[in-house]
Amino acid sequence: MIDSASIYSFFTYYLVLVIILQWSSRSIRNRRLAISLTLFAPLLILIIPFSGLPVFYYIRGATGELSVITVIILSGVITGKFYNIEILNKNSTEYFYIVIFVIGLIFYITSLGYGQFDPYGLAYGNLVLPSGLLIFTALLIWKKQYGLAMLLTVPVIAYETGVLESNNIWDYLIDPFLWLYATGRAIKYLTGFVKKQNTA
Amino acid sequence: MHKEFSLTGSWLIPSLVLILALVLGWFAYNPKITPDFVVPANSIEPIGPFDSAGSDTPVYRESFIFPKGLNAYNHASSLIELNNGQILAVWYGGSREGAADVKIFKSVFGPGNSAWSKPEAIINAAKVSRDLARYVKKIGNPVIHRDDGGKLWIFFVTVSVGGWSGSSLNYITSEDEGLNWSNTSRLITSPFLNVSTLVKGQPFNYKDGSIGLPVYHELAGKFSELLRISKSGAVINKYRITNGRKSLQPSIAILDEKNAIALMRYSGKAPKRILSSTTTDGGLTWSPGKKISLPNPNSGLMVRAVAKNKLLLVFNNTEHGRNILSLAVSNDGGKTWNIIHDFERSTAESKDRFSYPYFIKTKSGDYHLTYTWKKHLVKHVVFNDRWLIKQENN
């Protein structure tokens, strides 16, 4: 069944494959060939049938839909690599990953049944969180943090228009892969920060 | 050029104010009131010596839904009464649990016809894969329900990767009493790539038309939850019944519009007892899970109110193994229990397993119970109020 969530998923895995192929095709000297391979091979990989189902179905079965923020970050990686356009400012995203790490830590621990509080359960059809995010976005724009503002606005718009299967705003904001990535980035940043303090 | 971002200085106070406002707003927004439960009509009238609506003579019959040979493995049956008085049973079966050839089957019983119809497959993993545009490795645990508009729903689990703890919830619906079924739809219930929500317990209706679906989580933690699902099939709310790593497969008995009791399978250390939790606000909040006097060998059970404050419970009456399947009655809303009958009793050495009981009470007052019999058959037991009274008085 083709719906917005299927198209979104297909696009997500396409981005992931493009990044992997871009990295692995660095040794190809012909730049035009490398770019063509990087952009078109993922399409073929995703639609190749395996035991009667396209590869896309298997990846989707394993990972489901990734969050909108993950897709924006993946898109940022590609625009940076191919067009030298940085969507996100490095200084601000380091703080962003620390925030994602802290929020995700509390969020996933409680979601695994630690205690009776369930932030995921509270967010079905809840308008407070998306409204708050939009207010915070206004604050970000006022502070000229356009990249971060986009990171929060796009998921809220996607949530309000029902792009994914979920009607829970958390699914638009965070997923386990994003949290793991943010954890790695946060640890790297904090370790560097501590080292810097010690050498100062 | 991006401006340097800092969490200190001019950002600190507005950020803190915003976070505080969000937290306060979140709790203020969340509805503290759930709709009332729909109390099943046949669980209000008194039964027993007071006013037996059923037959004057005790009725107790046993049979199997299908003969040996349909599948090597059959499990997790559930039942619904159709508008014409027939009983529709669904279960899953195949060459083994979790095999690729597993299908969800249906069969119809009565009235006036004491035989079950030939089982028909409703759905399999390949069909679900196509419906959901994603690979599905295995399916299981179908639970059938009728919403307040008369539509039939089958909730079931699918697994794409790993074991049952990687399950997601799905449903199909029927507008023609189970003759034809819709394509599969998914319920989004978990932040872990939407895995680890499973279903076993009997659903119920809320007065606003939504469906209450008892579910449980099995990944890392083991705890029970209640989903409220809209008429259109979207999750409206998720309420946590218990937390931690020891309780699963909640079965909920509706006592009145606001009160219900959940009994749960216990997967913790000895003494192995059924866990109990109660709600007084329509399922929004639940009391901490506590052990009751009856044992539980980490196996599924079913409880249901059959009259005012009178509950029936079918459970494995042992701390180890599933070789005894018993019926217990409570006349005080689940505070105390009396075991009145053993549907099955085998020795522990036999390794016989009688599990996953599910029962309904029909409009005529009969009780229909099904359960997995030695993993490869589904047994069907019919009894009535007179038989219950007789058993209670023995």
mmCIF file of N, CA and C in Angstrom, chain B residues 34-78:
data_model
loop_
_atom_site.group_PDB
_atom_site.id
_atom_site.type_symbol
_atom_site.label_atom_id
_atom_site.label_comp_id
_atom_site.label_asym_id
_atom_site.label_seq_id
_atom_site.Cartn_x
_atom_site.Cartn_y
_atom_site.Cartn_z
ATOM 1 N N THR B 34 -11.380 9.777 31.873
ATOM 2 C CA THR B 34 -11.585 8.902 30.722
ATOM 3 C C THR B 34 -13.086 8.676 30.595
ATOM 4 N N PRO B 35 -13.540 8.277 29.409
ATOM 5 C CA PRO B 35 -14.956 7.933 29.276
ATOM 6 C C PRO B 35 -15.294 6.750 30.185
ATOM 7 N N ASP B 36 -16.583 6.571 30.451
ATOM 8 C CA ASP B 36 -17.009 5.424 31.261
ATOM 9 C C ASP B 36 -16.837 4.134 30.470
ATOM 10 N N PHE B 37 -16.611 3.043 31.206
ATOM 11 C CA PHE B 37 -16.633 1.721 30.589
ATOM 12 C C PHE B 37 -18.060 1.371 30.180
ATOM 13 N N VAL B 38 -18.204 0.627 29.106
ATOM 14 C CA VAL B 38 -19.486 -0.017 28.822
ATOM 15 C C VAL B 38 -19.501 -1.314 29.618
ATOM 16 N N VAL B 39 -20.460 -1.436 30.526
ATOM 17 C CA VAL B 39 -20.547 -2.657 31.327
ATOM 18 C C VAL B 39 -21.383 -3.666 30.550
ATOM 19 N N PRO B 40 -20.794 -4.819 30.196
ATOM 20 C CA PRO B 40 -21.562 -5.798 29.413
ATOM 21 C C PRO B 40 -22.873 -6.146 30.104
ATOM 22 N N ALA B 41 -23.967 -6.130 29.323
ATOM 23 C CA ALA B 41 -25.298 -6.351 29.905
ATOM 24 C C ALA B 41 -25.366 -7.669 30.664
ATOM 25 N N ASN B 42 -24.724 -8.690 30.138
ATOM 26 C CA ASN B 42 -24.840 -10.000 30.793
ATOM 27 C C ASN B 42 -23.858 -10.153 31.950
ATOM 28 N N SER B 43 -23.292 -9.048 32.418
ATOM 29 C CA SER B 43 -22.480 -9.161 33.620
ATOM 30 C C SER B 43 -23.046 -8.274 34.731
ATOM 31 N N ILE B 44 -24.307 -7.866 34.579
ATOM 32 C CA ILE B 44 -24.932 -7.025 35.606
ATOM 33 C C ILE B 44 -25.967 -7.824 36.405
ATOM 34 N N GLU B 45 -26.801 -8.585 35.668
ATOM 35 C CA GLU B 45 -27.875 -9.289 36.356
ATOM 36 C C GLU B 45 -27.305 -10.318 37.319
ATOM 37 N N PRO B 46 -27.955 -10.457 38.483
ATOM 38 C CA PRO B 46 -27.487 -11.492 39.399
ATOM 39 C C PRO B 46 -27.725 -12.878 38.831
ATOM 40 N N ILE B 47 -26.837 -13.780 39.123
ATOM 41 C CA ILE B 47 -27.054 -15.171 38.732
ATOM 42 C C ILE B 47 -26.995 -16.030 39.982
ATOM 43 N N GLY B 48 -26.987 -17.289 39.779
ATOM 44 C CA GLY B 48 -26.869 -18.179 40.914
ATOM 45 C C GLY B 48 -28.234 -18.469 41.513
ATOM 46 N N PRO B 49 -28.302 -18.759 42.808
ATOM 47 C CA PRO B 49 -29.545 -19.189 43.413
ATOM 48 C C PRO B 49 -30.628 -18.113 43.310
ATOM 49 N N PHE B 50 -30.173 -16.859 43.097
ATOM 50 C CA PHE B 50 -31.138 -15.744 43.118
ATOM 51 C C PHE B 50 -32.032 -15.738 41.894
ATOM 52 N N ASP B 51 -31.454 -15.844 40.728
ATOM 53 C CA ASP B 51 -32.268 -15.694 39.516
ATOM 54 C C ASP B 51 -31.497 -16.256 38.329
ATOM 55 N N SER B 52 -31.556 -17.513 38.130
ATOM 56 C CA SER B 52 -30.816 -18.100 37.028
ATOM 57 C C SER B 52 -31.552 -17.876 35.725
ATOM 58 N N ALA B 53 -30.931 -17.103 34.866
ATOM 59 C CA ALA B 53 -31.568 -16.798 33.585
ATOM 60 C C ALA B 53 -31.417 -17.950 32.597
ATOM 61 N N GLY B 54 -30.497 -18.831 32.865
ATOM 62 C CA GLY B 54 -30.208 -19.896 31.911
ATOM 63 C C GLY B 54 -31.096 -21.112 32.094
ATOM 64 N N SER B 55 -30.613 -22.214 31.575
ATOM 65 C CA SER B 55 -31.360 -23.465 31.628
ATOM 66 C C SER B 55 -31.526 -23.928 33.079
ATOM 67 N N ASP B 56 -32.607 -24.650 33.320
ATOM 68 C CA ASP B 56 -32.849 -25.169 34.672
ATOM 69 C C ASP B 56 -31.925 -26.325 35.012
ATOM 70 N N THR B 57 -31.377 -26.948 33.968
ATOM 71 C CA THR B 57 -30.488 -28.082 34.231
ATOM 72 C C THR B 57 -29.042 -27.691 33.943
ATOM 73 N N PRO B 58 -28.147 -28.226 34.741
ATOM 74 C CA PRO B 58 -26.731 -27.897 34.484
ATOM 75 C C PRO B 58 -26.285 -28.381 33.110
ATOM 76 N N VAL B 59 -25.566 -27.568 32.426
ATOM 77 C CA VAL B 59 -25.030 -27.936 31.106
ATOM 78 C C VAL B 59 -23.505 -27.860 31.183
ATOM 79 N N TYR B 60 -22.852 -28.890 30.723
ATOM 80 C CA TYR B 60 -21.388 -28.876 30.629
ATOM 81 C C TYR B 60 -20.993 -29.790 29.483
ATOM 82 N N ARG B 61 -20.441 -29.234 28.432
ATOM 83 C CA ARG B 61 -20.049 -30.041 27.263
ATOM 84 C C ARG B 61 -18.631 -29.686 26.847
ATOM 85 N N GLU B 62 -17.917 -30.670 26.384
ATOM 86 C CA GLU B 62 -16.551 -30.454 25.903
ATOM 87 C C GLU B 62 -16.416 -30.959 24.475
ATOM 88 N N SER B 63 -15.655 -30.255 23.681
ATOM 89 C CA SER B 63 -15.357 -30.741 22.320
ATOM 90 C C SER B 63 -14.089 -30.051 21.841
ATOM 91 N N PHE B 64 -13.668 -30.398 20.656
ATOM 92 C CA PHE B 64 -12.545 -29.698 20.042
ATOM 93 C C PHE B 64 -13.053 -28.942 18.819
ATOM 94 N N ILE B 65 -12.449 -27.798 18.542
ATOM 95 C CA ILE B 65 -12.922 -26.996 17.413
ATOM 96 C C ILE B 65 -12.638 -27.702 16.098
ATOM 97 N N PHE B 66 -11.547 -28.432 16.036
ATOM 98 C CA PHE B 66 -11.184 -29.146 14.796
ATOM 99 C C PHE B 66 -10.465 -30.420 15.204
ATOM 100 N N PRO B 67 -10.477 -31.426 14.343
ATOM 101 C CA PRO B 67 -9.792 -32.667 14.692
ATOM 102 C C PRO B 67 -8.281 -32.529 14.560
ATOM 103 N N LYS B 68 -7.586 -33.473 15.144
ATOM 104 C CA LYS B 68 -6.130 -33.488 15.054
ATOM 105 C C LYS B 68 -5.701 -33.546 13.582
ATOM 106 N N GLY B 69 -4.686 -32.793 13.237
ATOM 107 C CA GLY B 69 -4.194 -32.860 11.858
ATOM 108 C C GLY B 69 -4.303 -31.561 11.099
ATOM 109 N N LEU B 70 -5.097 -30.601 11.610
ATOM 110 C CA LEU B 70 -5.213 -29.314 10.903
ATOM 111 C C LEU B 70 -3.838 -28.644 10.830
ATOM 112 N N ASN B 71 -3.224 -28.493 11.988
ATOM 113 C CA ASN B 71 -1.865 -27.951 12.066
ATOM 114 C C ASN B 71 -1.141 -28.700 13.173
ATOM 115 N N ALA B 72 0.172 -28.722 13.095
ATOM 116 C CA ALA B 72 0.933 -29.339 14.187
ATOM 117 C C ALA B 72 0.864 -28.466 15.441
ATOM 118 N N TYR B 73 0.634 -27.173 15.223
ATOM 119 C CA TYR B 73 0.618 -26.235 16.341
ATOM 120 C C TYR B 73 -0.571 -25.290 16.199
ATOM 121 N N ASN B 74 -1.369 -25.163 17.257
ATOM 122 C CA ASN B 74 -2.488 -24.222 17.262
ATOM 123 C C ASN B 74 -2.515 -23.537 18.615
ATOM 124 N N HIS B 75 -2.796 -22.254 18.638
ATOM 125 C CA HIS B 75 -2.638 -21.532 19.905
ATOM 126 C C HIS B 75 -3.441 -20.238 19.898
ATOM 127 N N ALA B 76 -3.658 -19.733 21.118
ATOM 128 C CA ALA B 76 -4.188 -18.386 21.366
ATOM 129 C C ALA B 76 -5.541 -18.150 20.692
ATOM 130 N N SER B 77 -6.532 -18.897 21.130
ATOM 131 C CA SER B 77 -7.874 -18.721 20.572
ATOM 132 C C SER B 77 -8.605 -17.584 21.284
ATOM 133 N N SER B 78 -9.542 -16.982 20.573
ATOM 134 C CA SER B 78 -10.447 -16.022 21.204
ATOM 135 C C SER B 78 -11.811 -16.138 20.532
#
